[in-house]
CSV table of C-alpha atoms in Angstrom, one decimal:
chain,number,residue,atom,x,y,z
A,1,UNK,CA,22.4,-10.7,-9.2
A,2,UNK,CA,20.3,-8.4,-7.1
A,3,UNK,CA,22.6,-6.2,-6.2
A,4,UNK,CA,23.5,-5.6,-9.9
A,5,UNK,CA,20.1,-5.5,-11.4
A,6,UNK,CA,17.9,-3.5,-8.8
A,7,UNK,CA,19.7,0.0,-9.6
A,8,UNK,CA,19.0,-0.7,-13.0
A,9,UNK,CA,15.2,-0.6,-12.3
A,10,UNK,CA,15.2,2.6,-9.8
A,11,UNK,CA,15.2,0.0,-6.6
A,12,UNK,CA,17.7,-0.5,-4.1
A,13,UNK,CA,19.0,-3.6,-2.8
A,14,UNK,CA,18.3,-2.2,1.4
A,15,UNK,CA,14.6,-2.7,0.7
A,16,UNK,CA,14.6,-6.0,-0.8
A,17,UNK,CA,17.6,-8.1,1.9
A,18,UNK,CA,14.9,-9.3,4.5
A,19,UNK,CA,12.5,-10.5,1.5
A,20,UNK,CA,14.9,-11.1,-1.0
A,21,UNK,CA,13.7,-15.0,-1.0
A,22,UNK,CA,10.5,-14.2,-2.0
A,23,UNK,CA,12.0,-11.8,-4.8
A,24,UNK,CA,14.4,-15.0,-5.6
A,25,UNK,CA,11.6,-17.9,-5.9
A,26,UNK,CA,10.3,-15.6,-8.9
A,27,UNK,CA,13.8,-15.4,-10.7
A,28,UNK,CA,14.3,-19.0,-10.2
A,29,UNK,CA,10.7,-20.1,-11.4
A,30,UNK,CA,11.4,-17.8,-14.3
A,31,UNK,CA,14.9,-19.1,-15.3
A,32,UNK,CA,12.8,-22.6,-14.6
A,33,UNK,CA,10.7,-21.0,-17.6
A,34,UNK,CA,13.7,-19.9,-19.9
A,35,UNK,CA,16.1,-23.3,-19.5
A,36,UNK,CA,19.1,-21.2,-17.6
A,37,UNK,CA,20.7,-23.0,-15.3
A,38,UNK,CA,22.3,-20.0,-13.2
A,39,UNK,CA,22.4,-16.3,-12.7
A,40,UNK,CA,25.2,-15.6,-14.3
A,41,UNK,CA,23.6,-16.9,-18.0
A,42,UNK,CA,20.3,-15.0,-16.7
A,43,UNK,CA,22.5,-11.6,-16.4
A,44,UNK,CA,23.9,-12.4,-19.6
A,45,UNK,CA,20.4,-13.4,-21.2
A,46,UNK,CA,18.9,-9.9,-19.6
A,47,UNK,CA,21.8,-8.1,-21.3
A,48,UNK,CA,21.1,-9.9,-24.6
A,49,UNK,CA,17.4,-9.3,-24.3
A,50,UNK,CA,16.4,-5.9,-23.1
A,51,UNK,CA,12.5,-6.5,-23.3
A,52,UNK,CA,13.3,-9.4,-20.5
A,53,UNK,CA,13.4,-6.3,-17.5
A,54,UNK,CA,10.1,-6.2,-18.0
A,55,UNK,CA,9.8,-9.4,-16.8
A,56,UNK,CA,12.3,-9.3,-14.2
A,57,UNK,CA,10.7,-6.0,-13.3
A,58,UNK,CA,7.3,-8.0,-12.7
A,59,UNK,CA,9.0,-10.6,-10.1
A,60,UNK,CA,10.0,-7.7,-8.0
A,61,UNK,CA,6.4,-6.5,-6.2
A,62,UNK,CA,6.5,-8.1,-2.5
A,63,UNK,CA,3.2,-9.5,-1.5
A,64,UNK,CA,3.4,-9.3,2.8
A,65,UNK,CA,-0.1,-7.9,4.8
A,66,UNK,CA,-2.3,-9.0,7.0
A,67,UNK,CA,-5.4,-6.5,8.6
A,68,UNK,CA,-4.6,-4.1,11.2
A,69,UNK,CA,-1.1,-3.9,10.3
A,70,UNK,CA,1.0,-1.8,12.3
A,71,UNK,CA,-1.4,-1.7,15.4
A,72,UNK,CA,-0.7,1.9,16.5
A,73,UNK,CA,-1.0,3.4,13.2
A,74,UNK,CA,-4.7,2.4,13.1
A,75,UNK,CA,-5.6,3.4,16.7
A,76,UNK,CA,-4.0,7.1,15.6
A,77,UNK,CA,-6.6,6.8,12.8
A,78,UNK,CA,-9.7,5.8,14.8
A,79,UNK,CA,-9.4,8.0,17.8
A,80,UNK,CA,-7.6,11.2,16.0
A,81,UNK,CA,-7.1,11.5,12.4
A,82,UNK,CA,-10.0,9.9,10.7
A,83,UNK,CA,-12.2,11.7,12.8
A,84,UNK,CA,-10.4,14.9,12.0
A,85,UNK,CA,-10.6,14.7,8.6
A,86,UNK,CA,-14.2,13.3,8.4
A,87,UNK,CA,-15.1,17.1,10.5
A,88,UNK,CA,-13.5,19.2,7.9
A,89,UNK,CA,-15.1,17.2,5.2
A,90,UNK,CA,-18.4,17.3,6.8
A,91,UNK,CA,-17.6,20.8,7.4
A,92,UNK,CA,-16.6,21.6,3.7
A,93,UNK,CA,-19.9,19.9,2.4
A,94,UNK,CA,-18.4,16.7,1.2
A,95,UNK,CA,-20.4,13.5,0.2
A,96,UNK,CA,-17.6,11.5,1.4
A,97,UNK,CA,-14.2,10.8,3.1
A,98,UNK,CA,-12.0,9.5,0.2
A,99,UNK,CA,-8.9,7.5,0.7
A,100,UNK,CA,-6.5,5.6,-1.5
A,101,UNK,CA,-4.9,2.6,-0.9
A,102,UNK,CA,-1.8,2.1,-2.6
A,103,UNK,CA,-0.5,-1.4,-3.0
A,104,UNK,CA,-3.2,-2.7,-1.8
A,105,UNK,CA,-1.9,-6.5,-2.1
A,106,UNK,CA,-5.2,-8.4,-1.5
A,107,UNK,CA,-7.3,-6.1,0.1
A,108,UNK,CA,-6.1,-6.0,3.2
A,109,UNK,CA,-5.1,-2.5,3.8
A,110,UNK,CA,-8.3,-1.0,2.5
A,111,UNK,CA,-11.1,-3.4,4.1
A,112,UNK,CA,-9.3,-2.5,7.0
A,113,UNK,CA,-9.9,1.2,6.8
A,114,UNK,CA,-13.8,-0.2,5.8
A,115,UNK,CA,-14.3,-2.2,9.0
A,116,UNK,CA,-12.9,0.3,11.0
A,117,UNK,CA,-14.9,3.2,9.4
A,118,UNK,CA,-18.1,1.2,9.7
A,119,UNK,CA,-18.0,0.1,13.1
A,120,UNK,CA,-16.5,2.4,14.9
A,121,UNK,CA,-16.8,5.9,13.0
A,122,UNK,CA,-19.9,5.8,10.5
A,123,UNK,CA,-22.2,6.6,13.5
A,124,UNK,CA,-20.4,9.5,14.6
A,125,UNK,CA,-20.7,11.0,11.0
A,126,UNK,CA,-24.5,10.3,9.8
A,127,UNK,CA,-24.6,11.7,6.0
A,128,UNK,CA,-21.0,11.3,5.2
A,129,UNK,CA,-19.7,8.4,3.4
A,130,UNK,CA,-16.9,6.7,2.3
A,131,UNK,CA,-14.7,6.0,-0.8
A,132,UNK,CA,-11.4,3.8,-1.0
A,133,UNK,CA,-9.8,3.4,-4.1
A,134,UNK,CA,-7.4,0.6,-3.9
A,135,UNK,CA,-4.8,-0.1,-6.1
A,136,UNK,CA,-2.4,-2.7,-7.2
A,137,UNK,CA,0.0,-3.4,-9.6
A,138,UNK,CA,-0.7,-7.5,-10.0
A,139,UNK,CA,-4.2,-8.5,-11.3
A,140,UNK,CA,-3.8,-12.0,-9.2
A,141,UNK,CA,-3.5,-10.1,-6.1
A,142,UNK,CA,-6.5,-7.9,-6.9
A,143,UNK,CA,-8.5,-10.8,-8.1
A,144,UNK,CA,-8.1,-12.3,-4.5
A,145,UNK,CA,-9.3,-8.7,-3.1
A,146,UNK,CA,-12.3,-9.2,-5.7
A,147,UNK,CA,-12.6,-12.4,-3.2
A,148,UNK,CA,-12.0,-10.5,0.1
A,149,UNK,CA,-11.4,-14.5,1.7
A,150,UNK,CA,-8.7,-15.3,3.9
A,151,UNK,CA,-6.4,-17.4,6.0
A,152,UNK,CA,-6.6,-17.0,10.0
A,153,UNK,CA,-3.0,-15.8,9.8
A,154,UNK,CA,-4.2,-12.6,8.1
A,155,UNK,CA,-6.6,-11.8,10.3
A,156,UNK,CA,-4.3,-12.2,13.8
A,157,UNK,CA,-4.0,-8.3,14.2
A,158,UNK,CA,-7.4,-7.2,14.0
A,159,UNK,CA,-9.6,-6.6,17.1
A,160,UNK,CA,-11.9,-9.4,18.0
A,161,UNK,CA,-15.1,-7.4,17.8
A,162,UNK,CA,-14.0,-6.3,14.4
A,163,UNK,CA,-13.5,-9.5,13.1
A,164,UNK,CA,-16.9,-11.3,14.5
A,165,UNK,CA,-18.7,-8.3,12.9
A,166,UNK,CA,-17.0,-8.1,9.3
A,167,UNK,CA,-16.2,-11.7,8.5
A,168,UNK,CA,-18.3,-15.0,7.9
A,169,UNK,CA,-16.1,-18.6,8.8
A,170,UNK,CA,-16.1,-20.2,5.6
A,171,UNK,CA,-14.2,-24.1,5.7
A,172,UNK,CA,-10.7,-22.8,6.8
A,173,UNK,CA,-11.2,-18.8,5.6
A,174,UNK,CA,-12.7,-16.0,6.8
A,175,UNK,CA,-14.5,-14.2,4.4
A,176,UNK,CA,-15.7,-10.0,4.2
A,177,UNK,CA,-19.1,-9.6,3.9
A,178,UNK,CA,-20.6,-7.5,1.3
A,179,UNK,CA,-21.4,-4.9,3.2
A,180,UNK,CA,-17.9,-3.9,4.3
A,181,UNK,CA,-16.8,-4.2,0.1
A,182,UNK,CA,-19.1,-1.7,-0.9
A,183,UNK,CA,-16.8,1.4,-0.4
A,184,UNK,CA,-14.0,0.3,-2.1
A,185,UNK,CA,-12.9,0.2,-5.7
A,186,UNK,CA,-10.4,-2.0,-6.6
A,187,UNK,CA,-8.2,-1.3,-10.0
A,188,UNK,CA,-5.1,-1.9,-11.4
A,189,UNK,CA,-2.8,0.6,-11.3
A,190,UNK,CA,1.3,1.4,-11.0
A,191,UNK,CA,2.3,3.4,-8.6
A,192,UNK,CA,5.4,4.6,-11.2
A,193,UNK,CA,2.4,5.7,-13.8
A,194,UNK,CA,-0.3,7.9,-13.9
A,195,UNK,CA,-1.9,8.8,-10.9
A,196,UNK,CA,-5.4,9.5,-10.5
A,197,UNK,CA,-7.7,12.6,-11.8
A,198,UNK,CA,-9.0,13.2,-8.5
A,199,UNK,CA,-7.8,14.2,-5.1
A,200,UNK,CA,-8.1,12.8,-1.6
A,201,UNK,CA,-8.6,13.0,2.3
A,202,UNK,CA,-5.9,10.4,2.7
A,203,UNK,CA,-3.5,7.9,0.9
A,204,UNK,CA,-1.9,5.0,2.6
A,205,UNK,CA,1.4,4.6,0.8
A,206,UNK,CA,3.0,1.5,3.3
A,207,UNK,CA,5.7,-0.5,2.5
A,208,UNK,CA,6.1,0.0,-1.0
A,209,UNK,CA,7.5,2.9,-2.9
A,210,UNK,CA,9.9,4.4,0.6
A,211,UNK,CA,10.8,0.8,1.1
A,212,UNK,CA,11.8,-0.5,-2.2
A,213,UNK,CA,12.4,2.5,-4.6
A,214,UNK,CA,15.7,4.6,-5.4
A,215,UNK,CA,15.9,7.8,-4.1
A,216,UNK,CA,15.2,9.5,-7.3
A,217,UNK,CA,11.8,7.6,-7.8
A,218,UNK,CA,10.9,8.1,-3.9
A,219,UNK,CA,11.1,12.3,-4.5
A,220,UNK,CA,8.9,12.0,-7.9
A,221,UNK,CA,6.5,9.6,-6.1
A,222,UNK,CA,6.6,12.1,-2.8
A,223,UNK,CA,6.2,15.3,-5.2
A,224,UNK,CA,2.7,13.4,-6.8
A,225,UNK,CA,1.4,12.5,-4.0
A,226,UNK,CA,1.8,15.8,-2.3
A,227,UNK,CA,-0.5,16.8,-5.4
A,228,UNK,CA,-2.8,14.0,-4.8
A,229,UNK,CA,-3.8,15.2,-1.7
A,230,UNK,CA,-6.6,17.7,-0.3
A,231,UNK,CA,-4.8,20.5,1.3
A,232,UNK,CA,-4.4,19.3,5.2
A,233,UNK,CA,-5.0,15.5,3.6
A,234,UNK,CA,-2.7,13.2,5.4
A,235,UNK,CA,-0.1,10.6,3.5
A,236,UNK,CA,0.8,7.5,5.6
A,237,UNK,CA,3.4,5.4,5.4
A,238,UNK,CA,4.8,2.3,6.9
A,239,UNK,CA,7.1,2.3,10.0
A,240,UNK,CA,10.9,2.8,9.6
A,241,UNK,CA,9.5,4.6,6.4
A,242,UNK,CA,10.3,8.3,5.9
A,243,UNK,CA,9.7,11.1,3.4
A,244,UNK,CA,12.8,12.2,1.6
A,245,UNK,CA,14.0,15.6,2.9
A,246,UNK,CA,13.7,17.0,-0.9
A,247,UNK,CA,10.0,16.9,-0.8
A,248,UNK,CA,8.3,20.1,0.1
A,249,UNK,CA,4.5,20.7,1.2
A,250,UNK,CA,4.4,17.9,3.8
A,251,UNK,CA,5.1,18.2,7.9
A,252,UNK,CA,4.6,15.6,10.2
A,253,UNK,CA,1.7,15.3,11.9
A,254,UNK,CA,2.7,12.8,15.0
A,255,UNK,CA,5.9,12.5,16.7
A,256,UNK,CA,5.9,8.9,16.6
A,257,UNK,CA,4.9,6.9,14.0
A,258,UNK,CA,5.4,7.9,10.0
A,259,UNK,CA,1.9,10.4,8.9
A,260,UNK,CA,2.5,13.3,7.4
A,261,UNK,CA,0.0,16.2,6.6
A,262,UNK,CA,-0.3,18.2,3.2
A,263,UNK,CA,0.2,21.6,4.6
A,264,UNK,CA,-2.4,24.4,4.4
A,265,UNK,CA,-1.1,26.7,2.7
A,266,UNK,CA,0.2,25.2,0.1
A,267,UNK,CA,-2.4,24.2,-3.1
């Protein structure tokens, strides 16, 4: 059923195969909802009822993160890129490095580019601070960002010293003190939609719209983000992700793992 709806909604059915359970628990919970028994009556319903992609659409978003994801991603981003880009800001008279987080999840993502910024950057940078918009499109995973407490398991990546300074043991969670929620701005947002007014130093675009989009929808999301970013900004993605070859203005910007810069000469 997959297979035959996923085109349908500009996804493709490669993305989803490893996490198609999670994707399937939603379907079933939802046919659960409606009284049909199978997927064949659910196809049929969905062809009967157009308005019900919506809501098939809504049991699609995969919600897998954890801090520090992708280890060597991050340690690019301490000990090269982050500082790079918080020079040329400083250097261009900026208040602040700005980043967005898209599909933020939980918060994950993003209080990860906080701790990392605050103990291990900041110092380096006195006068220049930092703003993360982070973005998702379901409110309950945003509303557990707005509560920045977690399990152990999400929390097995991150650096030791990083995790005694930013989190306070809570019963059987770990939970982000104020201090490191302070730079980021959580809001609702689909990634498909409008994008933001403003412009930024760096988006983190992982495992979401070059994992589970069609092709068409990955170029129009590439295109808009190329737009979304400061010239030289960098766009990151998630590994085994790629740009498609069709959009212009980016080159990489490591051999190894997927960052890409906004060129120079192109605004």
């Amino acid at each position: 059923m997959l297979q035959w709806a996923l085109p349908r909604l500009n996804m493709r059915w490669r993305g989803f195969r490893k996490v198609r359970r999670q994707v399937c628990r939603k379907v079933q919970q939802r046919m659960d909802e409606l009284g049909i028994e199978d997927v064949g009556h659910y196809r049929q319903y969905l062809d009967a009822h157009p308005q019900e992609w919506q809501v098939l659409d809504g049991c699609l978003p995969i919600t897998i993160s954890r801090f520090w994801r992708d280890r060597r991603v991050f340690e690019l981003l301490e000990h090269r890129f982050l500082p790079e880009l918080a020079r040329r800001a400083r250097e261009e008279g900026a208040a602040a490095l700005t980043l967005w987080s898209l599909g933020c999840g939980a918060g994950e993502e993003p209080y990860t580019f906080s701790i990392l910024w605050r103990e291990r950057l900041q110092s380096r940078f006195p006068g220049l601070g930092l703003t993360i918009l982070a973005s998702d499109i379901e409110a309950h995973q945003l509303a557990r960002a707005e509560q920045a407490c977690y399990p152990a398991s999400a929390l097995k990546d991150l650096p030791r010293p990083l995790k005694g300074a930013a989190f306070e043991r809570r019963d059987v969670h770990y939970c982000l003190k104020r201090e490191y929620r302070r730079a980021v701005e959580l809001e609702r947002r689909d990634v498909r939609g409008e994008f933001p007014a403003r412009r930024f130093h760096l988006i983190a675009c992982r495992h979401l719209a070059f994992t589970y989009f069609d092709r068409e929808l990955q170029r129009d999301i590439g295109r808009r983000l190329y737009r979304a970013l400061l010239p030289g900004g960098l766009l990151v993605l998630g590994n085994k992700e790629a740009l498609p070859e069709e959009v212009p203005g980016f080159e990489p910007a490591h051999g190894q793992v997927p960052i890409y810069r906004r060129r120079e000469d192109e605004d």
